[in-house]
PDB file of C-alpha atoms in Angstrom:
ATOM      1  CA  TYR A  30       0.000   0.000   0.000  1.00  0.00           C
ATOM      2  CA  THR A  31       2.897   2.329   0.774  1.00  0.00           C
ATOM      3  CA  HIS A  32       4.262   1.882  -2.718  1.00  0.00           C
ATOM      4  CA  LEU A  33       0.740   2.520  -4.164  1.00  0.00           C
ATOM      5  CA  SER A  34       0.307   5.682  -2.085  1.00  0.00           C
ATOM      6  CA  HIS A  35       3.629   7.051  -3.263  1.00  0.00           C
ATOM      7  CA  SER A  36       2.678   6.280  -6.871  1.00  0.00           C
ATOM      8  CA  MET A  37      -0.685   8.103  -6.570  1.00  0.00           C
ATOM      9  CA  ALA A  38       0.990  11.079  -4.914  1.00  0.00           C
ATOM     10  CA  ASP A  39       3.533  11.237  -7.715  1.00  0.00           C
ATOM     11  CA  ALA A  40       0.752  11.065 -10.338  1.00  0.00           C
ATOM     12  CA  ALA A  41      -1.261  13.817  -8.607  1.00  0.00           C
ATOM     13  CA  ALA A  42       1.827  16.004  -8.424  1.00  0.00           C
ATOM     14  CA  ALA A  43       2.488  15.447 -12.108  1.00  0.00           C
ATOM     15  CA  ALA A  44      -1.129  16.298 -13.039  1.00  0.00           C
ATOM     16  CA  ALA A  45      -1.345  19.440 -10.880  1.00  0.00           C
ATOM     17  CA  PRO A  46      -0.852  22.707 -12.792  1.00  0.00           C
ATOM     18  CA  PRO A  47       2.478  24.326 -12.177  1.00  0.00           C
ATOM     19  CA  ALA A  48       2.547  27.276  -9.812  1.00  0.00           C
ATOM     20  CA  GLU A  49       2.152  30.519 -11.768  1.00  0.00           C
ATOM     21  CA  ASP A  50       5.079  32.846 -11.893  1.00  0.00           C
ATOM     22  CA  PRO A  51       3.991  36.252 -10.450  1.00  0.00           C
ATOM     23  CA  LYS A  52       5.862  38.012 -13.228  1.00  0.00           C
ATOM     24  CA  GLU A  53       3.974  36.080 -15.914  1.00  0.00           C
ATOM     25  CA  GLU A  54       0.625  36.960 -14.215  1.00  0.00           C
ATOM     26  CA  GLU A  55       1.461  40.661 -14.268  1.00  0.00           C
ATOM     27  CA  GLU A  56       2.485  40.465 -17.916  1.00  0.00           C
ATOM     28  CA  GLY A  57      -0.840  38.773 -18.765  1.00  0.00           C
ATOM     29  CA  ALA A  58      -2.790  41.552 -17.031  1.00  0.00           C
ATOM     30  CA  ASP A  59      -0.849  44.130 -19.032  1.00  0.00           C
ATOM     31  CA  ASP A  60      -1.780  42.357 -22.261  1.00  0.00           C
ATOM     32  CA  VAL A  61      -5.500  42.413 -21.349  1.00  0.00           C
ATOM     33  CA  GLU A  62      -5.321  46.101 -20.461  1.00  0.00           C
ATOM     34  CA  ALA A  63      -3.551  46.859 -23.719  1.00  0.00           C
ATOM     35  CA  GLU A  64      -6.265  45.043 -25.687  1.00  0.00           C
ATOM     36  CA  ALA A  65      -8.968  47.017 -23.851  1.00  0.00           C
ATOM     37  CA  GLN A  66      -7.371  50.310 -24.950  1.00  0.00           C
ATOM     38  CA  VAL A  67      -7.425  49.497 -28.637  1.00  0.00           C
ATOM     39  CA  GLU A  68      -9.304  52.205 -30.611  1.00  0.00           C
ATOM     40  CA  PHE A  69     -11.617  51.246 -33.443  1.00  0.00           C
ATOM     41  CA  LYS A  70     -12.273  53.858 -36.117  1.00  0.00           C
ATOM     42  CA  PRO A  71     -15.781  53.955 -37.631  1.00  0.00           C
ATOM     43  CA  LEU A  72     -16.105  52.608 -41.144  1.00  0.00           C
ATOM     44  CA  ILE A  73     -18.161  55.667 -42.129  1.00  0.00           C
ATOM     45  CA  GLU A  74     -17.211  59.157 -41.031  1.00  0.00           C
ATOM     46  CA  LEU A  75     -20.370  61.078 -40.036  1.00  0.00           C
ATOM     47  CA  PRO A  76     -20.678  64.632 -41.363  1.00  0.00           C
ATOM     48  CA  PRO A  77     -20.526  67.494 -38.851  1.00  0.00           C
ATOM     49  CA  GLU A  78     -23.785  68.378 -37.108  1.00  0.00           C
ATOM     50  CA  ILE A  79     -25.960  70.666 -39.203  1.00  0.00           C
ATOM     51  CA  VAL A  80     -27.737  73.452 -37.340  1.00  0.00           C
ATOM     52  CA  ILE A  81     -31.129  74.213 -38.885  1.00  0.00           C
ATOM     53  CA  LYS A  82     -32.438  77.710 -38.222  1.00  0.00           C
ATOM     54  CA  SER A  83     -36.125  78.523 -38.132  1.00  0.00           C
ATOM     55  CA  GLY A  84     -35.747  82.239 -38.821  1.00  0.00           C
ATOM     56  CA  GLU A  85     -37.274  82.969 -35.412  1.00  0.00           C
ATOM     57  CA  GLU A  86     -34.027  83.125 -33.423  1.00  0.00           C
ATOM     58  CA  ASP A  87     -34.143  86.921 -33.046  1.00  0.00           C
ATOM     59  CA  GLU A  88     -37.789  87.046 -31.962  1.00  0.00           C
ATOM     60  CA  ASP A  89     -39.790  86.473 -28.805  1.00  0.00           C
ATOM     61  CA  VAL A  90     -43.184  84.764 -28.746  1.00  0.00           C
ATOM     62  CA  ILE A  91     -45.495  87.265 -27.064  1.00  0.00           C
ATOM     63  CA  PHE A  92     -48.745  85.443 -27.832  1.00  0.00           C
ATOM     64  CA  LYS A  93     -49.899  82.069 -29.129  1.00  0.00           C
ATOM     65  CA  MET A  94     -53.233  80.360 -29.523  1.00  0.00           C
ATOM     66  CA  ARG A  95     -54.271  77.119 -31.211  1.00  0.00           C
ATOM     67  CA  THR A  96     -56.377  77.758 -34.288  1.00  0.00           C
ATOM     68  CA  LYS A  97     -57.595  76.369 -37.581  1.00  0.00           C
ATOM     69  CA  LEU A  98     -56.616  78.587 -40.508  1.00  0.00           C
ATOM     70  CA  PHE A  99     -58.522  79.093 -43.757  1.00  0.00           C
ATOM     71  CA  ARG A 100     -57.729  81.148 -46.850  1.00  0.00           C
ATOM     72  CA  PHE A 101     -60.194  82.388 -49.436  1.00  0.00           C
ATOM     73  CA  ASN A 102     -59.616  80.985 -52.912  1.00  0.00           C
ATOM     74  CA  GLU A 103     -60.612  83.737 -55.298  1.00  0.00           C
ATOM     75  CA  PRO A 104     -60.955  81.650 -58.509  1.00  0.00           C
ATOM     76  CA  THR A 105     -63.303  79.112 -56.907  1.00  0.00           C
ATOM     77  CA  LYS A 106     -64.881  81.531 -54.413  1.00  0.00           C
ATOM     78  CA  GLU A 107     -64.379  78.982 -51.641  1.00  0.00           C
ATOM     79  CA  TRP A 108     -62.670  78.869 -48.259  1.00  0.00           C
ATOM     80  CA  LYS A 109     -59.801  76.377 -48.211  1.00  0.00           C
ATOM     81  CA  GLU A 110     -58.362  74.964 -45.000  1.00  0.00           C
ATOM     82  CA  ARG A 111     -54.641  75.675 -44.597  1.00  0.00           C
ATOM     83  CA  GLY A 112     -54.019  73.688 -41.453  1.00  0.00           C
ATOM     84  CA  THR A 113     -54.254  73.517 -37.674  1.00  0.00           C
ATOM     85  CA  GLY A 114     -51.607  74.801 -35.279  1.00  0.00           C
ATOM     86  CA  ASP A 115     -50.560  77.696 -33.075  1.00  0.00           C
ATOM     87  CA  VAL A 116     -50.955  81.194 -34.451  1.00  0.00           C
ATOM     88  CA  ARG A 117     -48.171  83.204 -32.829  1.00  0.00           C
ATOM     89  CA  PHE A 118     -47.261  86.853 -32.514  1.00  0.00           C
ATOM     90  CA  LEU A 119     -43.469  87.259 -32.697  1.00  0.00           C
ATOM     91  CA  ARG A 120     -41.745  90.480 -31.644  1.00  0.00           C
ATOM     92  CA  HIS A 121     -38.264  91.235 -32.955  1.00  0.00           C
ATOM     93  CA  LYS A 122     -35.725  91.758 -30.155  1.00  0.00           C
ATOM     94  CA  GLU A 123     -34.197  94.867 -31.762  1.00  0.00           C
ATOM     95  CA  SER A 124     -36.815  96.526 -33.951  1.00  0.00           C
ATOM     96  CA  ASN A 125     -39.786  95.487 -31.716  1.00  0.00           C
ATOM     97  CA  LYS A 126     -41.816  94.873 -34.873  1.00  0.00           C
ATOM     98  CA  VAL A 127     -44.484  92.181 -34.535  1.00  0.00           C
ATOM     99  CA  ARG A 128     -45.430  89.619 -37.138  1.00  0.00           C
ATOM    100  CA  VAL A 129     -48.058  86.894 -37.340  1.00  0.00           C
ATOM    101  CA  LEU A 130     -46.716  83.397 -37.923  1.00  0.00           C
ATOM    102  CA  MET A 131     -48.684  80.179 -38.132  1.00  0.00           C
ATOM    103  CA  ARG A 132     -47.163  76.747 -38.851  1.00  0.00           C
ATOM    104  CA  ALA A 133     -49.113  73.547 -39.466  1.00  0.00           C
ATOM    105  CA  GLU A 134     -48.610  71.431 -36.339  1.00  0.00           C
ATOM    106  CA  LYS A 135     -47.666  68.176 -38.113  1.00  0.00           C
ATOM    107  CA  THR A 136     -45.530  69.393 -41.012  1.00  0.00           C
ATOM    108  CA  LEU A 137     -44.367  72.731 -39.487  1.00  0.00           C
ATOM    109  CA  ARG A 138     -44.852  74.307 -42.900  1.00  0.00           C
ATOM    110  CA  VAL A 139     -45.507  78.055 -42.811  1.00  0.00           C
ATOM    111  CA  ARG A 140     -49.187  78.774 -43.462  1.00  0.00           C
ATOM    112  CA  ALA A 141     -49.309  82.468 -42.525  1.00  0.00           C
ATOM    113  CA  ASN A 142     -46.439  84.944 -42.278  1.00  0.00           C
ATOM    114  CA  HIS A 143     -46.970  88.695 -42.342  1.00  0.00           C
ATOM    115  CA  PRO A 144     -46.448  91.866 -40.278  1.00  0.00           C
ATOM    116  CA  LEU A 145     -49.112  92.715 -37.732  1.00  0.00           C
ATOM    117  CA  SER A 146     -49.522  96.201 -39.135  1.00  0.00           C
ATOM    118  CA  THR A 147     -51.846  99.027 -38.188  1.00  0.00           C
ATOM    119  CA  THR A 148     -53.681  98.613 -41.512  1.00  0.00           C
ATOM    120  CA  LEU A 149     -55.070  95.164 -40.709  1.00  0.00           C
ATOM    121  CA  ASP A 150     -58.833  95.233 -40.211  1.00  0.00           C
ATOM    122  CA  LEU A 151     -59.903  92.363 -37.941  1.00  0.00           C
ATOM    123  CA  LYS A 152     -63.571  91.412 -38.371  1.00  0.00           C
ATOM    124  CA  PRO A 153     -65.826  88.592 -37.108  1.00  0.00           C
ATOM    125  CA  HIS A 154     -66.112  85.876 -39.735  1.00  0.00           C
ATOM    126  CA  ALA A 155     -69.644  85.229 -40.976  1.00  0.00           C
ATOM    127  CA  GLY A 156     -71.116  86.500 -37.723  1.00  0.00           C
ATOM    128  CA  SER A 157     -69.287  83.881 -35.650  1.00  0.00           C
ATOM    129  CA  ASP A 158     -68.103  84.674 -32.125  1.00  0.00           C
ATOM    130  CA  ARG A 159     -65.125  82.332 -32.423  1.00  0.00           C
ATOM    131  CA  ALA A 160     -63.682  83.222 -35.829  1.00  0.00           C
ATOM    132  CA  PHE A 161     -62.032  86.323 -37.260  1.00  0.00           C
ATOM    133  CA  THR A 162     -60.919  87.340 -40.724  1.00  0.00           C
ATOM    134  CA  TYR A 163     -58.714  89.991 -42.319  1.00  0.00           C
ATOM    135  CA  PHE A 164     -56.988  90.773 -45.617  1.00  0.00           C
ATOM    136  CA  THR A 165     -53.202  91.111 -45.790  1.00  0.00           C
ATOM    137  CA  PRO A 166     -50.114  90.758 -47.989  1.00  0.00           C
ATOM    138  CA  ASP A 167     -48.547  87.469 -46.874  1.00  0.00           C
ATOM    139  CA  TRP A 168     -45.226  85.650 -47.280  1.00  0.00           C
ATOM    140  CA  SER A 169     -45.987  82.003 -46.571  1.00  0.00           C
ATOM    141  CA  GLU A 170     -45.576  78.850 -48.646  1.00  0.00           C
ATOM    142  CA  ASP A 171     -47.812  78.516 -51.663  1.00  0.00           C
ATOM    143  CA  PRO A 172     -50.233  75.639 -50.916  1.00  0.00           C
ATOM    144  CA  GLU A 173     -49.619  74.065 -54.334  1.00  0.00           C
ATOM    145  CA  THR A 174     -46.010  74.852 -55.305  1.00  0.00           C
ATOM    146  CA  GLY A 175     -44.424  75.410 -51.886  1.00  0.00           C
ATOM    147  CA  ALA A 176     -42.765  78.577 -53.185  1.00  0.00           C
ATOM    148  CA  VAL A 177     -42.496  81.580 -50.854  1.00  0.00           C
ATOM    149  CA  GLU A 178     -43.567  84.823 -52.468  1.00  0.00           C
ATOM    150  CA  GLN A 179     -45.881  87.683 -51.629  1.00  0.00           C
ATOM    151  CA  GLN A 180     -49.551  86.870 -52.022  1.00  0.00           C
ATOM    152  CA  ASN A 181     -52.555  88.967 -51.070  1.00  0.00           C
ATOM    153  CA  GLU A 182     -54.579  86.709 -48.807  1.00  0.00           C
ATOM    154  CA  LEU A 183     -57.927  86.800 -47.064  1.00  0.00           C
ATOM    155  CA  PHE A 184     -57.439  84.690 -43.942  1.00  0.00           C
ATOM    156  CA  ALA A 185     -59.930  83.340 -41.415  1.00  0.00           C
ATOM    157  CA  PHE A 186     -58.829  82.081 -37.991  1.00  0.00           C
ATOM    158  CA  ARG A 187     -61.264  79.795 -36.167  1.00  0.00           C
ATOM    159  CA  PHE A 188     -60.777  79.032 -32.468  1.00  0.00           C
ATOM    160  CA  ALA A 189     -62.078  76.365 -30.092  1.00  0.00           C
ATOM    161  CA  ASN A 190     -64.533  78.722 -28.391  1.00  0.00           C
ATOM    162  CA  ALA A 191     -65.568  82.344 -28.002  1.00  0.00           C
ATOM    163  CA  GLU A 192     -63.258  82.886 -25.011  1.00  0.00           C
ATOM    164  CA  ASN A 193     -60.168  81.842 -26.964  1.00  0.00           C
ATOM    165  CA  ALA A 194     -61.247  83.987 -29.892  1.00  0.00           C
ATOM    166  CA  GLY A 195     -61.658  86.934 -27.521  1.00  0.00           C
ATOM    167  CA  LYS A 196     -58.094  86.446 -26.191  1.00  0.00           C
ATOM    168  CA  PHE A 197     -56.815  86.468 -29.769  1.00  0.00           C
ATOM    169  CA  LYS A 198     -58.645  89.708 -30.558  1.00  0.00           C
ATOM    170  CA  GLU A 199     -57.383  91.357 -27.368  1.00  0.00           C
ATOM    171  CA  ALA A 200     -53.772  90.482 -28.172  1.00  0.00           C
ATOM    172  CA  PHE A 201     -54.222  91.443 -31.839  1.00  0.00           C
ATOM    173  CA  ASP A 202     -55.585  94.899 -30.973  1.00  0.00           C
ATOM    174  CA  LYS A 203     -52.810  95.506 -28.411  1.00  0.00           C
ATOM    175  CA  CYS A 204     -50.063  94.661 -30.878  1.00  0.00           C
ATOM    176  CA  LYS A 205     -51.728  96.632 -33.643  1.00  0.00           C
ATOM    177  CA  SER A 206     -51.752  99.767 -31.481  1.00  0.00           C
ATOM    178  CA  GLY A 207     -48.138  99.204 -30.385  1.00  0.00           C
ATOM    179  CA  ASP A 208     -49.139  98.785 -26.743  1.00  0.00           C
ATOM    180  CA  VAL A 209     -47.443  95.512 -25.831  1.00  0.00           C
ATOM    181  CA  LYS A 210     -46.594  96.109 -22.159  1.00  0.00           C
ATOM    182  CA  ASP A 211     -49.528  93.926 -21.042  1.00  0.00           C
ATOM    183  CA  MET A 212     -48.729  91.089 -23.445  1.00  0.00           C
ATOM    184  CA  PRO A 213     -47.115  88.763 -20.839  1.00  0.00           C
ATOM    185  CA  ALA A 214     -50.344  88.767 -18.827  1.00  0.00           C
ATOM    186  CA  ILE A 215     -52.483  88.375 -21.941  1.00  0.00           C
ATOM    187  CA  LYS A 216     -50.315  85.477 -23.109  1.00  0.00           C
ATOM    188  CA  MET A 217     -50.648  83.769 -19.730  1.00  0.00           C
ATOM    189  CA  ASP A 218     -54.432  84.249 -19.734  1.00  0.00           C
ATOM    190  CA  ALA A 219     -54.591  82.744 -23.219  1.00  0.00           C
ATOM    191  CA  GLU A 220     -52.592  79.706 -22.112  1.00  0.00           C
ATOM    192  CA  ASP A 221     -54.909  79.226 -19.117  1.00  0.00           C
ATOM    193  CA  ALA A 222     -57.959  79.511 -21.367  1.00  0.00           C
ATOM    194  CA  GLU A 223     -56.563  76.865 -23.711  1.00  0.00           C
ATOM    195  CA  LYS A 224     -55.842  74.479 -20.841  1.00  0.00           C
ATOM    196  CA  ALA A 225     -59.369  74.945 -19.514  1.00  0.00           C
ATOM    197  CA  ALA A 226     -60.828  74.220 -22.958  1.00  0.00           C
ATOM    198  CA  GLU A 227     -58.696  71.078 -23.286  1.00  0.00           C
ATOM    199  CA  SER A 228     -59.840  69.888 -19.871  1.00  0.00           C
ATOM    200  CA  LYS A 229     -63.467  70.295 -20.880  1.00  0.00           C
ATOM    201  CA  GLU A 230     -62.902  68.281 -24.046  1.00  0.00           C
ATOM    202  CA  GLU A 231     -61.210  65.503 -22.085  1.00  0.00           C
ATOM    203  CA  ALA A 232     -64.114  65.455 -19.603  1.00  0.00           C
ATOM    204  CA  LYS A 233     -66.593  65.061 -22.469  1.00  0.00           C
ATOM    205  CA  LYS A 234     -64.668  62.074 -23.822  1.00  0.00           C
ATOM    206  CA  GLU A 235     -64.749  60.373 -20.424  1.00  0.00           C
TER     207      GLU A 235
END
């Protein structure tokens, strides 16, 4: 049995892995670290980031209200819908001039773009208490060609309710007269009115 025990011990010693040299272990760690620091260059170089400007960078939004915009088509004598979105009054930071800008909410295409001048004559549309109309030279995208050029347009703005329409008229008249000191409060009131109208619509759905 003694001879057998010695033989098994010798076999176990021969099969056991050799003790690792500390220097070899450190060298192996260095190799792993070196592999981790390898840099891979992308196959396709991406172009530099392109900054798209809206043309509104030098203006402040002093009023906005959700609306549905229509334009009168003279050849067919019909009102054509131009889109739904926020009609905004933008005041230039240096000149203080105000313009009316309306973009369609889904495409962001410009549907109305003109100065809010003292010559604009705001009138109720077809006797409605929630729609107004006026005639103006306009620089928005042509509905058919997409080209931007001056067109004389008869616009109609229709709002969710009479209260929202009244806020629009109040802000319109203030800007038209050049008295814009109360616009922050008017803008806030308009935002509150819109939220209240949205809440009512949600309650109806429930």
